[in-house]
Amino acid sequence: LLAKTNEYIRLQCNSRWYYPTMKIGARMTLEEVAEKALSNTDKTLRDRYLLQGIIALFTLGRYEECVSLWESEVSALPTDNLMRKMIQHYVAGAEFRLNHSEKAMTYFAQSGDISSMIYCSGASRNAMSTVDAIELVCKYDPNNKYIENALQAYVRSIETFCCEDEYTETSDDEKLYSLCINMAKDKRSENPAMWYYTAAFLKQLNNELSLASQLLRLAENSKSTKYIEESIKVLRIYLDAKIMPYNSTYENRLYAQ
């Protein structure tokens, strides 16, 4: 009930039409939500109350208190604790608003929040690219679930450009390729095939078909997820069509594929 009240008030306060003097029909204020949440000492639910308290404090702009609670209590929770993960996002935002950009970036990277990293780096006039952001996330959590989506979005943006004009490899593309090779070999990586596949895709965009085929072979023989496995099969069909001579051998291979 406290969480629902908290979100209702925040929804009203975050509206661009909101003024502090407006009556929003809630049975509590954000200050009361924060006080009630943080005064609860039930050990089994403490992490949940901490989340609600920090969300309320963040909305009120009391960023120092958010950071203080993180340092005194939340950071001691297990790293796989869901409430800790959710709170870390708010603490990252609080650190950014306190002009502690380096801490903010570290917390965002640990959360895999690539879009916030790019936005905050731009706002602090030290803009980082998508590739830089992915690389920083990999440093802290190479198996973060958001990495795959970020890679896919980046490669799609290049592919769209290729359809409109002749592709020219950029320094970011080269950096991503190097990152892919390093992460594919990184023993922490649980999906090395994804990295080899991305490297192969980048190289075929640059028309380095022989190298792309070699990289794809490494992907085919590496640990993978079902989605990446299917993507690898499609890219193999495409590369074979571009590389192999057209004859009965190729036809039979194509039909089998």
PDB file of C-alpha atoms in Angstrom:
ATOM      1  CA  LEU A   1       0.000   0.000   0.000  1.00  0.00           C
ATOM      2  CA  LEU A   2       2.865   2.334   0.827  1.00  0.00           C
ATOM      3  CA  ALA A   3       4.509   1.577  -2.538  1.00  0.00           C
ATOM      4  CA  LYS A   4       1.272   2.281  -4.404  1.00  0.00           C
ATOM      5  CA  THR A   5       0.822   5.564  -2.549  1.00  0.00           C
ATOM      6  CA  ASN A   6       4.432   6.470  -3.280  1.00  0.00           C
ATOM      7  CA  GLU A   7       4.042   5.823  -7.010  1.00  0.00           C
ATOM      8  CA  TYR A   8       0.718   7.691  -7.166  1.00  0.00           C
ATOM      9  CA  ILE A   9       2.240  10.821  -5.641  1.00  0.00           C
ATOM     10  CA  ARG A  10       5.362  10.573  -7.816  1.00  0.00           C
ATOM     11  CA  LEU A  11       3.231  10.243 -10.944  1.00  0.00           C
ATOM     12  CA  GLN A  12       1.500  13.490 -10.068  1.00  0.00           C
ATOM     13  CA  CYS A  13       4.715  15.286  -9.090  1.00  0.00           C
ATOM     14  CA  ASN A  14       6.538  14.205 -12.245  1.00  0.00           C
ATOM     15  CA  SER A  15       3.830  15.656 -14.479  1.00  0.00           C
ATOM     16  CA  ARG A  16       4.987  18.766 -16.348  1.00  0.00           C
ATOM     17  CA  TRP A  17       1.731  20.431 -15.233  1.00  0.00           C
ATOM     18  CA  TYR A  18       2.433  19.874 -11.539  1.00  0.00           C
ATOM     19  CA  TYR A  19       2.886  22.813  -9.147  1.00  0.00           C
ATOM     20  CA  PRO A  20       3.922  22.309  -5.493  1.00  0.00           C
ATOM     21  CA  THR A  21       0.715  23.965  -4.266  1.00  0.00           C
ATOM     22  CA  MET A  22      -1.544  21.503  -6.117  1.00  0.00           C
ATOM     23  CA  LYS A  23      -3.712  19.121  -4.125  1.00  0.00           C
ATOM     24  CA  ILE A  24      -3.297  15.628  -5.520  1.00  0.00           C
ATOM     25  CA  GLY A  25      -5.760  13.712  -3.378  1.00  0.00           C
ATOM     26  CA  ALA A  26      -3.242  11.367  -1.768  1.00  0.00           C
ATOM     27  CA  ARG A  27      -3.656  10.301   1.843  1.00  0.00           C
ATOM     28  CA  MET A  28       0.017  11.027   2.525  1.00  0.00           C
ATOM     29  CA  THR A  29       2.794  13.332   1.387  1.00  0.00           C
ATOM     30  CA  LEU A  30       6.138  12.159  -0.026  1.00  0.00           C
ATOM     31  CA  GLU A  31       7.801  13.294   3.199  1.00  0.00           C
ATOM     32  CA  GLU A  32       5.426  11.057   5.163  1.00  0.00           C
ATOM     33  CA  VAL A  33       6.033   8.149   2.788  1.00  0.00           C
ATOM     34  CA  ALA A  34       9.787   8.480   3.276  1.00  0.00           C
ATOM     35  CA  GLU A  35       9.459   8.767   7.058  1.00  0.00           C
ATOM     36  CA  LYS A  36       7.129   5.771   7.324  1.00  0.00           C
ATOM     37  CA  ALA A  37       9.307   3.632   5.047  1.00  0.00           C
ATOM     38  CA  LEU A  38      12.598   4.418   6.745  1.00  0.00           C
ATOM     39  CA  SER A  39      11.224   4.078  10.279  1.00  0.00           C
ATOM     40  CA  ASN A  40      10.226   0.449   9.594  1.00  0.00           C
ATOM     41  CA  THR A  41      12.772  -1.899  11.166  1.00  0.00           C
ATOM     42  CA  ASP A  42      11.264  -5.240  10.114  1.00  0.00           C
ATOM     43  CA  LYS A  43      14.417  -7.135   9.051  1.00  0.00           C
ATOM     44  CA  THR A  44      12.605  -9.358   6.565  1.00  0.00           C
ATOM     45  CA  LEU A  45      11.149  -6.385   4.683  1.00  0.00           C
ATOM     46  CA  ARG A  46      13.795  -3.756   5.389  1.00  0.00           C
ATOM     47  CA  ASP A  47      15.187  -3.822   1.833  1.00  0.00           C
ATOM     48  CA  ARG A  48      11.721  -3.190   0.388  1.00  0.00           C
ATOM     49  CA  TYR A  49      11.079  -0.281   2.732  1.00  0.00           C
ATOM     50  CA  LEU A  50      14.508   1.122   1.900  1.00  0.00           C
ATOM     51  CA  LEU A  51      13.553   1.108  -1.772  1.00  0.00           C
ATOM     52  CA  GLN A  52      10.357   3.068  -1.126  1.00  0.00           C
ATOM     53  CA  GLY A  53      12.127   5.488   1.197  1.00  0.00           C
ATOM     54  CA  ILE A  54      14.911   6.216  -1.291  1.00  0.00           C
ATOM     55  CA  ILE A  55      12.447   6.611  -4.182  1.00  0.00           C
ATOM     56  CA  ALA A  56      10.522   9.195  -2.150  1.00  0.00           C
ATOM     57  CA  LEU A  57      13.693  11.016  -1.077  1.00  0.00           C
ATOM     58  CA  PHE A  58      14.965  11.060  -4.669  1.00  0.00           C
ATOM     59  CA  THR A  59      11.714  12.614  -5.907  1.00  0.00           C
ATOM     60  CA  LEU A  60      12.008  15.242  -3.165  1.00  0.00           C
ATOM     61  CA  GLY A  61      15.537  16.059  -4.321  1.00  0.00           C
ATOM     62  CA  ARG A  62      17.128  14.911  -1.066  1.00  0.00           C
ATOM     63  CA  TYR A  63      20.022  13.291  -2.868  1.00  0.00           C
ATOM     64  CA  GLU A  64      22.542  13.358  -0.020  1.00  0.00           C
ATOM     65  CA  GLU A  65      20.183  11.225   2.098  1.00  0.00           C
ATOM     66  CA  CYS A  66      19.818   8.707  -0.758  1.00  0.00           C
ATOM     67  CA  VAL A  67      23.591   8.343  -0.965  1.00  0.00           C
ATOM     68  CA  SER A  68      23.918   8.134   2.815  1.00  0.00           C
ATOM     69  CA  LEU A  69      21.384   5.276   3.003  1.00  0.00           C
ATOM     70  CA  TRP A  70      23.195   3.463   0.210  1.00  0.00           C
ATOM     71  CA  GLU A  71      26.517   3.726   2.008  1.00  0.00           C
ATOM     72  CA  SER A  72      25.180   2.857   5.466  1.00  0.00           C
ATOM     73  CA  GLU A  73      22.762   0.036   4.599  1.00  0.00           C
ATOM     74  CA  VAL A  74      21.985  -0.833   1.007  1.00  0.00           C
ATOM     75  CA  SER A  75      25.528  -1.494  -0.200  1.00  0.00           C
ATOM     76  CA  ALA A  76      25.830  -4.205   2.467  1.00  0.00           C
ATOM     77  CA  LEU A  77      23.012  -6.217   0.839  1.00  0.00           C
ATOM     78  CA  PRO A  78      23.970  -9.141  -1.453  1.00  0.00           C
ATOM     79  CA  THR A  79      24.782  -7.971  -5.000  1.00  0.00           C
ATOM     80  CA  ASP A  80      22.021 -10.190  -6.438  1.00  0.00           C
ATOM     81  CA  ASN A  81      19.371  -8.663  -4.153  1.00  0.00           C
ATOM     82  CA  LEU A  82      16.652  -7.209  -6.407  1.00  0.00           C
ATOM     83  CA  MET A  83      15.923  -4.247  -4.132  1.00  0.00           C
ATOM     84  CA  ARG A  84      19.627  -3.367  -4.069  1.00  0.00           C
ATOM     85  CA  LYS A  85      19.723  -3.413  -7.865  1.00  0.00           C
ATOM     86  CA  MET A  86      16.658  -1.177  -8.111  1.00  0.00           C
ATOM     87  CA  ILE A  87      17.971   1.244  -5.488  1.00  0.00           C
ATOM     88  CA  GLN A  88      21.361   1.508  -7.211  1.00  0.00           C
ATOM     89  CA  HIS A  89      19.727   3.168 -10.211  1.00  0.00           C
ATOM     90  CA  TYR A  90      18.342   5.959  -7.997  1.00  0.00           C
ATOM     91  CA  VAL A  91      21.638   6.325  -6.148  1.00  0.00           C
ATOM     92  CA  ALA A  92      23.442   6.681  -9.479  1.00  0.00           C
ATOM     93  CA  GLY A  93      21.033   9.484 -10.392  1.00  0.00           C
ATOM     94  CA  ALA A  94      21.556  11.075  -6.974  1.00  0.00           C
ATOM     95  CA  GLU A  95      25.345  10.983  -7.355  1.00  0.00           C
ATOM     96  CA  PHE A  96      25.041  12.590 -10.786  1.00  0.00           C
ATOM     97  CA  ARG A  97      22.901  15.405  -9.411  1.00  0.00           C
ATOM     98  CA  LEU A  98      25.489  15.935  -6.682  1.00  0.00           C
ATOM     99  CA  ASN A  99      28.103  16.314  -9.449  1.00  0.00           C
ATOM    100  CA  HIS A 100      29.822  13.056  -8.504  1.00  0.00           C
ATOM    101  CA  SER A 101      29.977  11.970 -12.151  1.00  0.00           C
ATOM    102  CA  GLU A 102      32.566   9.213 -11.729  1.00  0.00           C
ATOM    103  CA  LYS A 103      30.580   7.466  -8.999  1.00  0.00           C
ATOM    104  CA  ALA A 104      27.376   7.889 -10.996  1.00  0.00           C
ATOM    105  CA  MET A 105      28.950   6.274 -14.070  1.00  0.00           C
ATOM    106  CA  THR A 106      30.233   3.348 -12.013  1.00  0.00           C
ATOM    107  CA  TYR A 107      26.789   2.699 -10.536  1.00  0.00           C
ATOM    108  CA  PHE A 108      25.072   3.046 -13.904  1.00  0.00           C
ATOM    109  CA  ALA A 109      27.619   0.654 -15.444  1.00  0.00           C
ATOM    110  CA  GLN A 110      27.087  -1.911 -12.698  1.00  0.00           C
ATOM    111  CA  SER A 111      23.336  -1.683 -13.404  1.00  0.00           C
ATOM    112  CA  GLY A 112      23.833  -1.976 -17.158  1.00  0.00           C
ATOM    113  CA  ASP A 113      21.991   1.318 -17.669  1.00  0.00           C
ATOM    114  CA  ILE A 114      23.692   2.293 -20.920  1.00  0.00           C
ATOM    115  CA  SER A 115      21.177   4.965 -21.954  1.00  0.00           C
ATOM    116  CA  SER A 116      21.594   6.817 -18.639  1.00  0.00           C
ATOM    117  CA  MET A 117      25.378   6.633 -18.980  1.00  0.00           C
ATOM    118  CA  ILE A 118      25.229   8.250 -22.408  1.00  0.00           C
ATOM    119  CA  TYR A 119      22.736  10.898 -21.295  1.00  0.00           C
ATOM    120  CA  CYS A 120      24.650  11.857 -18.145  1.00  0.00           C
ATOM    121  CA  SER A 121      28.011  11.924 -19.891  1.00  0.00           C
ATOM    122  CA  GLY A 122      26.533  14.282 -22.481  1.00  0.00           C
ATOM    123  CA  ALA A 123      24.977  16.482 -19.827  1.00  0.00           C
ATOM    124  CA  SER A 124      28.342  16.730 -18.048  1.00  0.00           C
ATOM    125  CA  ARG A 125      30.018  17.693 -21.359  1.00  0.00           C
ATOM    126  CA  ASN A 126      32.161  14.581 -21.369  1.00  0.00           C
ATOM    127  CA  ALA A 127      30.103  12.617 -23.865  1.00  0.00           C
ATOM    128  CA  MET A 128      30.787   8.910 -24.247  1.00  0.00           C
ATOM    129  CA  SER A 129      29.781   6.783 -27.199  1.00  0.00           C
ATOM    130  CA  THR A 130      27.581   3.701 -27.055  1.00  0.00           C
ATOM    131  CA  VAL A 131      30.682   1.547 -27.502  1.00  0.00           C
ATOM    132  CA  ASP A 132      32.430   3.258 -24.582  1.00  0.00           C
ATOM    133  CA  ALA A 133      29.355   2.654 -22.435  1.00  0.00           C
ATOM    134  CA  ILE A 134      29.152  -1.035 -23.401  1.00  0.00           C
ATOM    135  CA  GLU A 135      32.859  -1.420 -22.642  1.00  0.00           C
ATOM    136  CA  LEU A 136      32.399   0.074 -19.160  1.00  0.00           C
ATOM    137  CA  VAL A 137      29.454  -2.223 -18.428  1.00  0.00           C
ATOM    138  CA  CYS A 138      31.586  -5.201 -19.489  1.00  0.00           C
ATOM    139  CA  LYS A 139      34.238  -4.162 -17.009  1.00  0.00           C
ATOM    140  CA  TYR A 140      31.824  -4.604 -14.098  1.00  0.00           C
ATOM    141  CA  ASP A 141      29.322  -7.144 -15.403  1.00  0.00           C
ATOM    142  CA  PRO A 142      30.248  -8.904 -18.689  1.00  0.00           C
ATOM    143  CA  ASN A 143      27.017 -10.926 -18.629  1.00  0.00           C
ATOM    144  CA  ASN A 144      24.645  -8.040 -17.988  1.00  0.00           C
ATOM    145  CA  LYS A 145      21.323  -8.717 -19.709  1.00  0.00           C
ATOM    146  CA  TYR A 146      21.259  -5.270 -21.338  1.00  0.00           C
ATOM    147  CA  ILE A 147      24.476  -5.758 -23.317  1.00  0.00           C
ATOM    148  CA  GLU A 148      22.855  -7.900 -26.004  1.00  0.00           C
ATOM    149  CA  ASN A 149      20.179  -5.267 -26.714  1.00  0.00           C
ATOM    150  CA  ALA A 150      22.794  -2.498 -26.836  1.00  0.00           C
ATOM    151  CA  LEU A 151      24.937  -4.456 -29.297  1.00  0.00           C
ATOM    152  CA  GLN A 152      21.927  -5.203 -31.462  1.00  0.00           C
ATOM    153  CA  ALA A 153      20.807  -1.561 -31.522  1.00  0.00           C
ATOM    154  CA  TYR A 154      24.298  -0.348 -32.416  1.00  0.00           C
ATOM    155  CA  VAL A 155      24.786  -2.835 -35.256  1.00  0.00           C
ATOM    156  CA  ARG A 156      21.299  -2.092 -36.606  1.00  0.00           C
ATOM    157  CA  SER A 157      22.165   1.597 -36.780  1.00  0.00           C
ATOM    158  CA  ILE A 158      25.258   0.772 -38.857  1.00  0.00           C
ATOM    159  CA  GLU A 159      23.306  -1.627 -41.071  1.00  0.00           C
ATOM    160  CA  THR A 160      20.671   1.030 -41.759  1.00  0.00           C
ATOM    161  CA  PHE A 161      23.419   3.442 -42.761  1.00  0.00           C
ATOM    162  CA  CYS A 162      24.911   0.803 -45.079  1.00  0.00           C
ATOM    163  CA  CYS A 163      21.620   0.490 -46.913  1.00  0.00           C
ATOM    164  CA  GLU A 164      21.645   4.221 -47.628  1.00  0.00           C
ATOM    165  CA  ASP A 165      25.303   4.783 -48.464  1.00  0.00           C
ATOM    166  CA  GLU A 166      28.603   3.008 -48.841  1.00  0.00           C
ATOM    167  CA  TYR A 167      29.815   1.744 -45.466  1.00  0.00           C
ATOM    168  CA  THR A 168      33.016   3.188 -44.017  1.00  0.00           C
ATOM    169  CA  GLU A 169      34.377   1.673 -40.835  1.00  0.00           C
ATOM    170  CA  THR A 170      34.573   4.220 -38.011  1.00  0.00           C
ATOM    171  CA  SER A 171      36.866   4.342 -34.992  1.00  0.00           C
ATOM    172  CA  ASP A 172      33.904   3.258 -32.829  1.00  0.00           C
ATOM    173  CA  ASP A 173      33.339   0.242 -35.088  1.00  0.00           C
ATOM    174  CA  GLU A 174      36.998  -0.700 -34.757  1.00  0.00           C
ATOM    175  CA  LYS A 175      36.808  -0.264 -30.992  1.00  0.00           C
ATOM    176  CA  LEU A 176      33.702  -2.458 -30.842  1.00  0.00           C
ATOM    177  CA  TYR A 177      35.419  -5.137 -32.914  1.00  0.00           C
ATOM    178  CA  SER A 178      38.385  -5.193 -30.506  1.00  0.00           C
ATOM    179  CA  LEU A 179      35.985  -5.342 -27.557  1.00  0.00           C
ATOM    180  CA  CYS A 180      34.135  -8.276 -29.157  1.00  0.00           C
ATOM    181  CA  ILE A 181      37.338 -10.272 -29.617  1.00  0.00           C
ATOM    182  CA  ASN A 182      38.484  -9.546 -26.061  1.00  0.00           C
ATOM    183  CA  MET A 183      35.103 -10.418 -24.529  1.00  0.00           C
ATOM    184  CA  ALA A 184      34.807 -13.617 -26.584  1.00  0.00           C
ATOM    185  CA  LYS A 185      38.067 -14.755 -24.996  1.00  0.00           C
ATOM    186  CA  ASP A 186      37.181 -13.462 -21.524  1.00  0.00           C
ATOM    187  CA  LYS A 187      36.630 -16.435 -19.208  1.00  0.00           C
ATOM    188  CA  ARG A 188      33.913 -14.504 -17.360  1.00  0.00           C
ATOM    189  CA  SER A 189      31.749 -14.393 -20.473  1.00  0.00           C
ATOM    190  CA  GLU A 190      28.832 -16.831 -20.467  1.00  0.00           C
ATOM    191  CA  ASN A 191      27.956 -16.201 -24.119  1.00  0.00           C
ATOM    192  CA  PRO A 192      31.199 -15.947 -26.140  1.00  0.00           C
ATOM    193  CA  ALA A 193      29.323 -16.832 -29.334  1.00  0.00           C
ATOM    194  CA  MET A 194      27.482 -13.496 -29.141  1.00  0.00           C
ATOM    195  CA  TRP A 195      30.780 -11.614 -29.234  1.00  0.00           C
ATOM    196  CA  TYR A 196      32.247 -13.660 -32.100  1.00  0.00           C
ATOM    197  CA  TYR A 197      28.961 -13.299 -34.004  1.00  0.00           C
ATOM    198  CA  THR A 198      28.987  -9.506 -33.568  1.00  0.00           C
ATOM    199  CA  ALA A 199      32.629  -9.341 -34.701  1.00  0.00           C
ATOM    200  CA  ALA A 200      31.754 -11.439 -37.764  1.00  0.00           C
ATOM    201  CA  PHE A 201      28.821  -9.176 -38.583  1.00  0.00           C
ATOM    202  CA  LEU A 202      30.997  -6.071 -38.351  1.00  0.00           C
ATOM    203  CA  LYS A 203      33.580  -7.568 -40.689  1.00  0.00           C
ATOM    204  CA  GLN A 204      31.051  -8.642 -43.303  1.00  0.00           C
ATOM    205  CA  LEU A 205      29.694  -5.086 -43.312  1.00  0.00           C
ATOM    206  CA  ASN A 206      33.232  -4.005 -44.152  1.00  0.00           C
ATOM    207  CA  ASN A 207      33.299  -6.659 -46.900  1.00  0.00           C
ATOM    208  CA  GLU A 208      36.040  -8.680 -45.157  1.00  0.00           C
ATOM    209  CA  LEU A 209      34.175 -11.871 -45.952  1.00  0.00           C
ATOM    210  CA  SER A 210      36.944 -14.404 -45.339  1.00  0.00           C
ATOM    211  CA  LEU A 211      37.647 -13.013 -41.858  1.00  0.00           C
ATOM    212  CA  ALA A 212      33.924 -12.791 -41.149  1.00  0.00           C
ATOM    213  CA  SER A 213      33.541 -16.475 -42.050  1.00  0.00           C
ATOM    214  CA  GLN A 214      36.431 -17.447 -39.761  1.00  0.00           C
ATOM    215  CA  LEU A 215      34.932 -15.481 -36.881  1.00  0.00           C
ATOM    216  CA  LEU A 216      31.533 -17.009 -37.494  1.00  0.00           C
ATOM    217  CA  ARG A 217      33.106 -20.472 -37.327  1.00  0.00           C
ATOM    218  CA  LEU A 218      34.424 -19.577 -33.878  1.00  0.00           C
ATOM    219  CA  ALA A 219      30.916 -18.462 -32.934  1.00  0.00           C
ATOM    220  CA  GLU A 220      29.456 -21.747 -34.177  1.00  0.00           C
ATOM    221  CA  ASN A 221      31.825 -23.647 -31.894  1.00  0.00           C
ATOM    222  CA  SER A 222      31.327 -21.459 -28.814  1.00  0.00           C
ATOM    223  CA  LYS A 223      28.825 -21.456 -25.959  1.00  0.00           C
ATOM    224  CA  SER A 224      25.660 -19.649 -27.007  1.00  0.00           C
ATOM    225  CA  THR A 225      22.016 -18.897 -26.333  1.00  0.00           C
ATOM    226  CA  LYS A 226      19.190 -20.134 -28.559  1.00  0.00           C
ATOM    227  CA  TYR A 227      18.627 -16.675 -30.051  1.00  0.00           C
ATOM    228  CA  ILE A 228      22.286 -16.145 -30.932  1.00  0.00           C
ATOM    229  CA  GLU A 229      22.521 -19.695 -32.256  1.00  0.00           C
ATOM    230  CA  GLU A 230      19.695 -18.992 -34.714  1.00  0.00           C
ATOM    231  CA  SER A 231      21.261 -15.646 -35.671  1.00  0.00           C
ATOM    232  CA  ILE A 232      24.547 -17.420 -36.414  1.00  0.00           C
ATOM    233  CA  LYS A 233      22.765 -19.857 -38.743  1.00  0.00           C
ATOM    234  CA  VAL A 234      21.194 -17.009 -40.708  1.00  0.00           C
ATOM    235  CA  LEU A 235      24.509 -15.170 -41.047  1.00  0.00           C
ATOM    236  CA  ARG A 236      26.177 -18.410 -42.197  1.00  0.00           C
ATOM    237  CA  ILE A 237      23.599 -18.784 -45.002  1.00  0.00           C
ATOM    238  CA  TYR A 238      24.247 -15.175 -46.015  1.00  0.00           C
ATOM    239  CA  LEU A 239      28.052 -15.474 -45.961  1.00  0.00           C
ATOM    240  CA  ASP A 240      28.039 -18.748 -47.882  1.00  0.00           C
ATOM    241  CA  ALA A 241      25.886 -17.118 -50.551  1.00  0.00           C
ATOM    242  CA  LYS A 242      28.448 -14.345 -50.948  1.00  0.00           C
ATOM    243  CA  ILE A 243      31.586 -16.505 -50.746  1.00  0.00           C
ATOM    244  CA  MET A 244      30.869 -19.896 -52.323  1.00  0.00           C
ATOM    245  CA  PRO A 245      30.751 -20.492 -56.083  1.00  0.00           C
ATOM    246  CA  TYR A 246      27.301 -21.327 -57.395  1.00  0.00           C
ATOM    247  CA  ASN A 247      27.198 -25.046 -58.259  1.00  0.00           C
ATOM    248  CA  SER A 248      25.477 -28.247 -57.179  1.00  0.00           C
ATOM    249  CA  THR A 249      27.636 -28.475 -54.049  1.00  0.00           C
ATOM    250  CA  TYR A 250      26.484 -25.053 -52.954  1.00  0.00           C
ATOM    251  CA  GLU A 251      22.847 -25.826 -53.847  1.00  0.00           C
ATOM    252  CA  ASN A 252      22.888 -28.944 -51.681  1.00  0.00           C
ATOM    253  CA  ARG A 253      24.438 -26.996 -48.829  1.00  0.00           C
ATOM    254  CA  LEU A 254      21.845 -24.248 -49.160  1.00  0.00           C
ATOM    255  CA  TYR A 255      18.940 -26.715 -49.133  1.00  0.00           C
ATOM    256  CA  ALA A 256      20.369 -28.361 -46.029  1.00  0.00           C
ATOM    257  CA  GLN A 257      20.696 -24.974 -44.352  1.00  0.00           C
TER     258      GLN A 257
END
